[in-house]
Tab-separated table of C-alpha atoms in Angstrom:
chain	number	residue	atom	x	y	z
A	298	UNK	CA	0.000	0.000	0.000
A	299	UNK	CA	1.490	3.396	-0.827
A	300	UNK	CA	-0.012	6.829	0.077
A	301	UNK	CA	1.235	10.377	-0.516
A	302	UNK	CA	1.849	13.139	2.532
A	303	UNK	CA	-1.738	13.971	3.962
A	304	UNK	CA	-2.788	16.974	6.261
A	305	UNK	CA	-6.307	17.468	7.498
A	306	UNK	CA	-9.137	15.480	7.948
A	307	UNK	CA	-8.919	11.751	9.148
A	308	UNK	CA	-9.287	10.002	5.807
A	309	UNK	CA	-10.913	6.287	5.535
A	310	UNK	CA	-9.522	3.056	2.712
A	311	UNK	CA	-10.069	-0.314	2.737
A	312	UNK	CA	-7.007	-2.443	2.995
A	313	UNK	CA	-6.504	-6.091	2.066
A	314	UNK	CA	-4.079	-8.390	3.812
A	315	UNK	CA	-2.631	-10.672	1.507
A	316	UNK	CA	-1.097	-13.173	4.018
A	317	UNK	CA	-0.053	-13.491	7.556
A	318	UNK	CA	3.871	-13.656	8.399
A	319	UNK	CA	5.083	-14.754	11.910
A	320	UNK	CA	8.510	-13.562	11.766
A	321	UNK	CA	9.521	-15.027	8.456
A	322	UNK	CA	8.279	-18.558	9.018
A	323	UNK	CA	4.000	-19.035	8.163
A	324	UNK	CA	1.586	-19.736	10.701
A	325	UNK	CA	0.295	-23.347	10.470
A	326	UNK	CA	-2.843	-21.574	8.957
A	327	UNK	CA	-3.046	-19.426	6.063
A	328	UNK	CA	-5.378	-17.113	6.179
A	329	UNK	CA	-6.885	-14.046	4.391
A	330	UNK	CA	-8.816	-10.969	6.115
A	331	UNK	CA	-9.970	-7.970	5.354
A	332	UNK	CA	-8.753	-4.868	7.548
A	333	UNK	CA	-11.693	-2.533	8.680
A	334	UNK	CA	-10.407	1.037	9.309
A	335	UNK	CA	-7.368	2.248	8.205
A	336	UNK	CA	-7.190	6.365	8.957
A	337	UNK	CA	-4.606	8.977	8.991
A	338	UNK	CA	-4.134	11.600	12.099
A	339	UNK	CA	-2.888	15.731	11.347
A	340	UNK	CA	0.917	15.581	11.893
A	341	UNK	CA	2.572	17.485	14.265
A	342	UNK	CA	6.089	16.991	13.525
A	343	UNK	CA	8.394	17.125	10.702
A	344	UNK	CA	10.641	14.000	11.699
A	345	UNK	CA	11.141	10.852	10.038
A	346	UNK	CA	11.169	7.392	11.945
A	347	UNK	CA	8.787	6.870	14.804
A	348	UNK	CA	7.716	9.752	16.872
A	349	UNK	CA	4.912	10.188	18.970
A	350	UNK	CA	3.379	13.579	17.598
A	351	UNK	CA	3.725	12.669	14.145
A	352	UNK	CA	0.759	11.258	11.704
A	353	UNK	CA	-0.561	7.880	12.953
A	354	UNK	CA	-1.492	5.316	11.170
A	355	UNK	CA	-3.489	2.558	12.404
A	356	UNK	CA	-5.306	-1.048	11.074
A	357	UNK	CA	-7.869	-3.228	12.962
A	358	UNK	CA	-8.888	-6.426	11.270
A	359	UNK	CA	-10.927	-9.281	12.804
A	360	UNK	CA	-7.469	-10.895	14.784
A	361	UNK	CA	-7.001	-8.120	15.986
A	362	UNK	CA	-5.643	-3.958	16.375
A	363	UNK	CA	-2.606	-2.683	15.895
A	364	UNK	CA	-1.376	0.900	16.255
A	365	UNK	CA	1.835	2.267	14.552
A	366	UNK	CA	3.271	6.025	14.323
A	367	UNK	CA	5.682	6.744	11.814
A	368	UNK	CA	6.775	10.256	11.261
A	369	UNK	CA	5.963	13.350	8.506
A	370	UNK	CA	8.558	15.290	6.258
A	371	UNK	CA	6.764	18.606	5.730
A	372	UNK	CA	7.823	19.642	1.851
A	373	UNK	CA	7.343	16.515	0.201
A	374	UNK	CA	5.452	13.180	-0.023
A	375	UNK	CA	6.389	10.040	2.134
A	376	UNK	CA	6.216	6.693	0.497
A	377	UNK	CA	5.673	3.727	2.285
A	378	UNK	CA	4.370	0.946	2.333
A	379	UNK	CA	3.017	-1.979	5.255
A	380	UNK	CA	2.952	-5.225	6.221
A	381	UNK	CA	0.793	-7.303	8.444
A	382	UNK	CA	2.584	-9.300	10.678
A	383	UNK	CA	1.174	-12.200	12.750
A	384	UNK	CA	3.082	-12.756	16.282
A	385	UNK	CA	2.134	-15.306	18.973
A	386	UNK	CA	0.343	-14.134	22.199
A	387	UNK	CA	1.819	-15.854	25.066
A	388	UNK	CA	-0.783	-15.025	27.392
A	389	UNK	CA	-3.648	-15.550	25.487
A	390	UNK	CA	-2.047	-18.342	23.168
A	391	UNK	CA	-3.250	-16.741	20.447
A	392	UNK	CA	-1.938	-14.874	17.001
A	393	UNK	CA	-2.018	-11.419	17.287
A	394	UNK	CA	-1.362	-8.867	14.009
A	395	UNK	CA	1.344	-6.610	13.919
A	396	UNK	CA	2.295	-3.801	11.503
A	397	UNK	CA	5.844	-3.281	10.524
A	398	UNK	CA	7.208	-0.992	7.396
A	399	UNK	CA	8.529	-2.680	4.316
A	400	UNK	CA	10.188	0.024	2.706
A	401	UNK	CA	10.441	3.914	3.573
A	402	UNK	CA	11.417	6.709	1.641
A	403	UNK	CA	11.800	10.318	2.949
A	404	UNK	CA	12.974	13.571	0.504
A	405	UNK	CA	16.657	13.750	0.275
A	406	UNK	CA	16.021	17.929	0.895
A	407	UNK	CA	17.913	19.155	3.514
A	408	UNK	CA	16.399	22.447	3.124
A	409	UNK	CA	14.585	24.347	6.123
A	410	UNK	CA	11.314	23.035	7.261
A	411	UNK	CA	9.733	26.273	6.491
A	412	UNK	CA	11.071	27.085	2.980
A	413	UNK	CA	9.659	23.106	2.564
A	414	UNK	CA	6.531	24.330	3.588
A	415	UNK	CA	6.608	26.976	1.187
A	416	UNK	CA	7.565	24.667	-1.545
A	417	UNK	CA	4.628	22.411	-0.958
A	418	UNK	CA	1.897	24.924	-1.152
A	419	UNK	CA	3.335	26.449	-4.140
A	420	UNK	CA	3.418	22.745	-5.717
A	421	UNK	CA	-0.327	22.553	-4.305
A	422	UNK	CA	-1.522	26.251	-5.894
A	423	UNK	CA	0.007	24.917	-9.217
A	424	UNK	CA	-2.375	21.743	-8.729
A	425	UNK	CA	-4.947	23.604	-7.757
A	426	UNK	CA	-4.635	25.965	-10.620
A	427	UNK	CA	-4.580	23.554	-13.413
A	428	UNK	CA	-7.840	21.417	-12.275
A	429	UNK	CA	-9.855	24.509	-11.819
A	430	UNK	CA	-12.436	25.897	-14.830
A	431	UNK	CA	-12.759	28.603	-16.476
A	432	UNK	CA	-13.411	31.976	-14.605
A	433	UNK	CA	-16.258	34.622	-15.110
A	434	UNK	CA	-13.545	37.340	-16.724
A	435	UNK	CA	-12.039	34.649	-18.442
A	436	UNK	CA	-15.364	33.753	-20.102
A	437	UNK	CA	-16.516	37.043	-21.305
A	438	UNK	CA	-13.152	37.947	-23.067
A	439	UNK	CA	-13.682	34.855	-24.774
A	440	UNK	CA	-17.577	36.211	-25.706
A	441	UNK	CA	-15.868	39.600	-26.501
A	442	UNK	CA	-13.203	38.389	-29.235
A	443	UNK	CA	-15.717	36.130	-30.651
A	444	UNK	CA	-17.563	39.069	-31.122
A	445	UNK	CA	-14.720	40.881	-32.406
A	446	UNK	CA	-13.917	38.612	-34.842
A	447	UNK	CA	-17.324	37.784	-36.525
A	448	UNK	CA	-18.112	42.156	-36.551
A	449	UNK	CA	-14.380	41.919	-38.840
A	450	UNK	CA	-15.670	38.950	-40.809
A	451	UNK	CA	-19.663	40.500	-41.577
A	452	UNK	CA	-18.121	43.004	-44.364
A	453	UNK	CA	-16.447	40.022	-46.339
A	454	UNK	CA	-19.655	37.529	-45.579
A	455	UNK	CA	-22.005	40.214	-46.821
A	456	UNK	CA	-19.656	40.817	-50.035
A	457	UNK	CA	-19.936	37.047	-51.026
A	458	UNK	CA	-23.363	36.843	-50.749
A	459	UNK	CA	-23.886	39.201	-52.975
A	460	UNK	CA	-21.372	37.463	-55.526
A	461	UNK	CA	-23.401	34.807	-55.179
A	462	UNK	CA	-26.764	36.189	-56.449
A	463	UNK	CA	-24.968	37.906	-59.243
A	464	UNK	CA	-23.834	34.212	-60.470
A	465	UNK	CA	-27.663	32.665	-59.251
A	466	UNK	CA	-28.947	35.289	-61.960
A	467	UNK	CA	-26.800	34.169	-64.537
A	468	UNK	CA	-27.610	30.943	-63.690
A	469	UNK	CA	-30.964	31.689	-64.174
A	470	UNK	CA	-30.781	33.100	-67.502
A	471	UNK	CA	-28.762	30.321	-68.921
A	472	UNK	CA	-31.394	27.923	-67.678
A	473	UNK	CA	-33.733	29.664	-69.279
A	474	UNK	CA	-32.350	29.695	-72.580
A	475	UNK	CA	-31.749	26.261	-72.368
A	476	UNK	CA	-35.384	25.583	-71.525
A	477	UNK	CA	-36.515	27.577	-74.204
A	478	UNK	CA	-34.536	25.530	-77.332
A	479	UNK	CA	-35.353	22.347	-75.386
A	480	UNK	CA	-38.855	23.422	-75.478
A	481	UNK	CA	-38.810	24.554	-79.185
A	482	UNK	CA	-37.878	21.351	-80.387
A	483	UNK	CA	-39.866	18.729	-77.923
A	484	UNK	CA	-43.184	20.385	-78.886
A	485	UNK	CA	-42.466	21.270	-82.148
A	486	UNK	CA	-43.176	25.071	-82.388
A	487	UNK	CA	-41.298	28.101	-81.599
A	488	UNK	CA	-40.376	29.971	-78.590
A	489	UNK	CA	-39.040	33.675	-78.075
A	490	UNK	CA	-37.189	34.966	-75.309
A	491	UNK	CA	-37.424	38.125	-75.019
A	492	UNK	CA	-34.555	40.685	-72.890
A	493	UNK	CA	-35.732	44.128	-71.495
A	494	UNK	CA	-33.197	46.289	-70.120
A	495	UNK	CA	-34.612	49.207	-70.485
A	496	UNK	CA	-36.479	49.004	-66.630
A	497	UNK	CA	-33.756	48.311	-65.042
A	498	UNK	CA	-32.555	45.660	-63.687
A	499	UNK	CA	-33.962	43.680	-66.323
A	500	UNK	CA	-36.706	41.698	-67.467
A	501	UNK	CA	-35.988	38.103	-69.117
A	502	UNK	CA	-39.114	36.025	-69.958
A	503	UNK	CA	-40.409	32.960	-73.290
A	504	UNK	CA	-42.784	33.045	-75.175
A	505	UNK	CA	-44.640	30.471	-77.563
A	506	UNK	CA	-46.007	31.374	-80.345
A	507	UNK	CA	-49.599	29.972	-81.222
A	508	UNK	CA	-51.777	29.649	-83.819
A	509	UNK	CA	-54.178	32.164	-85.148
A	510	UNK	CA	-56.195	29.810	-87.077
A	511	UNK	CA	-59.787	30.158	-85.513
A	512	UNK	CA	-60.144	27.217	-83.442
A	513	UNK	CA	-56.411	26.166	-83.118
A	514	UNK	CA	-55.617	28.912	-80.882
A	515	UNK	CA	-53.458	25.904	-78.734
A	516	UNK	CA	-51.395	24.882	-81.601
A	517	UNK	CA	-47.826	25.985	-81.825
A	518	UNK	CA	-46.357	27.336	-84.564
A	519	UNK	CA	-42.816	26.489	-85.828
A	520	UNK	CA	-42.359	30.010	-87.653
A	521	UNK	CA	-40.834	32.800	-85.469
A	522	UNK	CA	-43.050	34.979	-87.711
A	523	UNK	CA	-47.077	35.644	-87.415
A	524	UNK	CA	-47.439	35.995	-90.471
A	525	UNK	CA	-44.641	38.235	-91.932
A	526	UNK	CA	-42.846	39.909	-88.467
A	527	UNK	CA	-42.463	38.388	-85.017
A	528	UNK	CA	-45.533	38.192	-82.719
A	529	UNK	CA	-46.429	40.918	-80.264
A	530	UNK	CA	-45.163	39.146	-76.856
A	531	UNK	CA	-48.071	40.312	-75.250
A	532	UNK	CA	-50.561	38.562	-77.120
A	533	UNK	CA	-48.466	35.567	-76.869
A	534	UNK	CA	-48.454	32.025	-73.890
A	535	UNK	CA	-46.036	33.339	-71.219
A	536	UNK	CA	-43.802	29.995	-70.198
A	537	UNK	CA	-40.969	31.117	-68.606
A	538	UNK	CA	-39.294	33.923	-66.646
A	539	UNK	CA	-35.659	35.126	-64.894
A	540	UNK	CA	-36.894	38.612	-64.069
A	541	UNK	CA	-34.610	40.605	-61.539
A	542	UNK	CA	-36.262	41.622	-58.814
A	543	UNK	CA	-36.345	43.860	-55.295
A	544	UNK	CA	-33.144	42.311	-54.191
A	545	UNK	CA	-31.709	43.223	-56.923
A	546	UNK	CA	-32.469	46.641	-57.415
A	547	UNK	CA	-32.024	47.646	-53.861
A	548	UNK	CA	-28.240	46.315	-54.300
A	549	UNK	CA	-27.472	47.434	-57.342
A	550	UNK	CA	-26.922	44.421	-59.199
A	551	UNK	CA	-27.888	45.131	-62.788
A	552	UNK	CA	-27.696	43.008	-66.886
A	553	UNK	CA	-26.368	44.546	-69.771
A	554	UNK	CA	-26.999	43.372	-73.671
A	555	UNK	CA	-24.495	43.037	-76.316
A	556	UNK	CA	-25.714	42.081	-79.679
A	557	UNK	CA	-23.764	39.937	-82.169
A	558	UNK	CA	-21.955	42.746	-83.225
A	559	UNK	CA	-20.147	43.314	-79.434
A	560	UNK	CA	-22.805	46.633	-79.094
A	561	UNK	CA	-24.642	47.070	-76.133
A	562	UNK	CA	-28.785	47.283	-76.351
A	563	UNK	CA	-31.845	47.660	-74.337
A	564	UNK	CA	-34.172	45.040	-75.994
A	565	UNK	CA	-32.814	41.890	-77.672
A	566	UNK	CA	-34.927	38.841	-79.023
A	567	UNK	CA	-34.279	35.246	-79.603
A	568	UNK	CA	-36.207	33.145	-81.605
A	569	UNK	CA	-35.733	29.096	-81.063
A	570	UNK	CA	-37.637	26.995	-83.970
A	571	UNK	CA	-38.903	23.741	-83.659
A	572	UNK	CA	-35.561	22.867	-86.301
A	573	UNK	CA	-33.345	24.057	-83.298
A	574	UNK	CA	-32.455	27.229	-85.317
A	575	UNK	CA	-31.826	30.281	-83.957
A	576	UNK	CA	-32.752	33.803	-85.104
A	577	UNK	CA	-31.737	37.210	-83.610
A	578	UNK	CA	-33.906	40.768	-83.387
A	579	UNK	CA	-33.140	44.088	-81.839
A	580	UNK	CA	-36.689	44.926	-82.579
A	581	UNK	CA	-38.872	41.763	-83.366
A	582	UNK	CA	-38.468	42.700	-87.382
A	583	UNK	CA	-37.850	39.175	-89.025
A	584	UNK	CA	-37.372	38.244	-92.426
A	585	UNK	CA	-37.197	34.708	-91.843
A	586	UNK	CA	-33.774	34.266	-93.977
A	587	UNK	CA	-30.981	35.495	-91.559
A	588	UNK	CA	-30.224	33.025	-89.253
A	589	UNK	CA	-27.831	34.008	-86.371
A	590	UNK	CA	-24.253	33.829	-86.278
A	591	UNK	CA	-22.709	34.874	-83.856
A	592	UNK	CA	-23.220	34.603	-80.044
A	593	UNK	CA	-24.807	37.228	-77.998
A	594	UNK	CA	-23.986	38.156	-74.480
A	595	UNK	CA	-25.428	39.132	-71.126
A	596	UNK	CA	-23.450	40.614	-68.807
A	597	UNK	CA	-24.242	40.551	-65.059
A	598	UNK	CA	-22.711	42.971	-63.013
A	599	UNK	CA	-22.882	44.701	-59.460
A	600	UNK	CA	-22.451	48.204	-59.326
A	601	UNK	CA	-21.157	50.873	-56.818
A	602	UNK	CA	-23.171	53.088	-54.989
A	603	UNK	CA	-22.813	56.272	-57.306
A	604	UNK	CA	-22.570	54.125	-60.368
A	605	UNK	CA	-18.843	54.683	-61.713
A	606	UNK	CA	-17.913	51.303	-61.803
A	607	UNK	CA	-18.393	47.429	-60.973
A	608	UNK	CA	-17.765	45.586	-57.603
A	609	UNK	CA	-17.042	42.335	-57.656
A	610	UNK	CA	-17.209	39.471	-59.946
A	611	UNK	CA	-18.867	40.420	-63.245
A	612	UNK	CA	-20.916	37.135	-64.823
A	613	UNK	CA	-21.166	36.335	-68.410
A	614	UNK	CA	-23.777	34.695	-70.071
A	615	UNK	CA	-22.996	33.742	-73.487
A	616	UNK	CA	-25.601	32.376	-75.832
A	617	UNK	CA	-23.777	31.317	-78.834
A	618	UNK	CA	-25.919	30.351	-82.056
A	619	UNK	CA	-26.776	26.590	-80.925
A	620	UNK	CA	-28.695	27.784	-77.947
A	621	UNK	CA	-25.995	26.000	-75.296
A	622	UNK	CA	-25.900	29.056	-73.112
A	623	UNK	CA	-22.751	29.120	-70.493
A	624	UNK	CA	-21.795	30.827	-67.593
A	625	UNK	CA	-18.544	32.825	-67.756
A	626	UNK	CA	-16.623	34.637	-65.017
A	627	UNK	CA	-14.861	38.104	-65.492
A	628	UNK	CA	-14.150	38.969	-69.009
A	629	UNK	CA	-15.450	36.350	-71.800
């Protein structure tokens, strides 16, 4: 059994003896018990070996009592360790347990008892001082720099979110165009999409064209013309839209229109037929011969607050002459 230096309180353990020893030789029976109390007294020394005002030790077990001192070194722990002996009452012809050390070892300081003592409660503060939690000051500069830091970090957050809805409205338009050709040729008949700049931010919506024939009012046709220029969109089955809305507005996040010949414009118009052909207006005037040839582009862009220039990430959306629209980032 081995225990550290202890000051206060009596303290209680269970002990176990393993065997009983009468003076080297073993008793004709072996047996096994279990000690009871084993306690430990305030020292009031700082000796080593037996004195009578140091900490006491003591063990009771069922053959008996026994009652030990050995002494305290103030400054540092003393390791020991005990043995139950068994030795042979004469008078009452009986065993009787004794306790003897095995093995004791005592500090090699041979410093002052009092800058031991000092020592030792330093050692115990730094104990003390590790186990403990966190304090009430500690905890709210730990509130106050995560604080701190997510204030620093709201600027740069609020910045990539609006990145992000510049690319979602690209996004949006190129899905759109997409859905318009796919729709052109799966039902046979043609569909315009239309681009408004001119209320800004912009306005981005298909069309399909229908039949004027009395009584086929549902039937697409596969001309982009009705009969000899394009239909007037607002006589004509809405089926699609990537408007820009509040959000945008409000933040300055606006779509610019470059024609096939790299100039910008206000209104643009896209015709998809049910061949998969595509045809190009400014201004819905179709001859029905000029097919397009080069690719058109829709630039999304956030502005600054007195509108001098772009912040952030300008989006591309290129629509080349197959329809395959694609999103582009910075300059095409």
């Amino acid at each position: 059994m081995r225990m550290g230096l202890l000051y206060g309180e009596p303290r209680g353990a269970n002990v176990r003896i393993s065997h009983l020893d009468r003076r080297g030789r073993q008793p004709p029976t072996q047996r096994t018990e279990t000690v009871r109390t084993f306690f430990t007294a305030p020292a009031n020394g700082c000796l080593g070996g037996e004195v009578g005002g140091a900490r006491g030790r003591a063990i009771r077990g069922k053959v008996g009592s026994v009652e030990k001192r050995y002494g305290a070194c103030c400054g540092g722990p003393l390791v020991f360790s005990l043995r139950l002996c068994c030795e042979l009452d004469r008078v009452r012809g009986a065993y009787r347990p004794t306790m003897a050390p095995e093995n004791n070892e005592i500090p090699r300081s041979a410093a002052p008892a009092a800058k031991r003592r000092r020592a030792w409660s330093l050692a115990s503060l730094r104990s003390r001082a590790r186990a403990r939690g966190f304090t009430l000051i500690e905890l709210m500069v730990v509130v106050i720099l995560i604080g701190i830091l997510a204030f620093m970090a709201v600027p740069t957050m609020s910045a990539a979110g609006l990145d992000r809805r510049v690319y979602e409205d690209a996004a949006n338009i190129q899905d759109l165009i997409r859905e318009a050709r796919a729709r052109a040729v799966g039902r046979g008949g043609a569909v315009i999409v239309s681009f408004d700049t001119k209320g800004k931010p912009g306005h981005f919506k298909t069309y399909e064209i229908r039949s004027d024939v009395d009584g086929g009012q549902n039937l697409p046709l596969t001309s982009c013309r009705a009969p000899t220029s394009w239909a007037d969109v607002a006589s004509l089955k809405e089926v699609g839209q990537a408007d820009l809305g509040t959000y945008e507005k409000s933040n300055n996040i606006t779509a610019t229109i470059y024609g096939p010949d790299g100039k910008a414009v206000d209104e643009a118009n896209l015709c998809f037929t049910s061949f998969g052909r595509t045809y190009y207006s400014k201004d819905r005037v179709f001859d029905g011969e000029a097919v397009m040839q080069s690719a058109i582009r829709v630039e999304m862009k956030r502005r600054n607050a007195d509108d001098t220039g772009n912040v952030g990430i300008v989006r591309n959306v290129l629509i080349p002459p197959t329809g395959a629209a694609r999103v582009v980032s910075g300059a095409p």
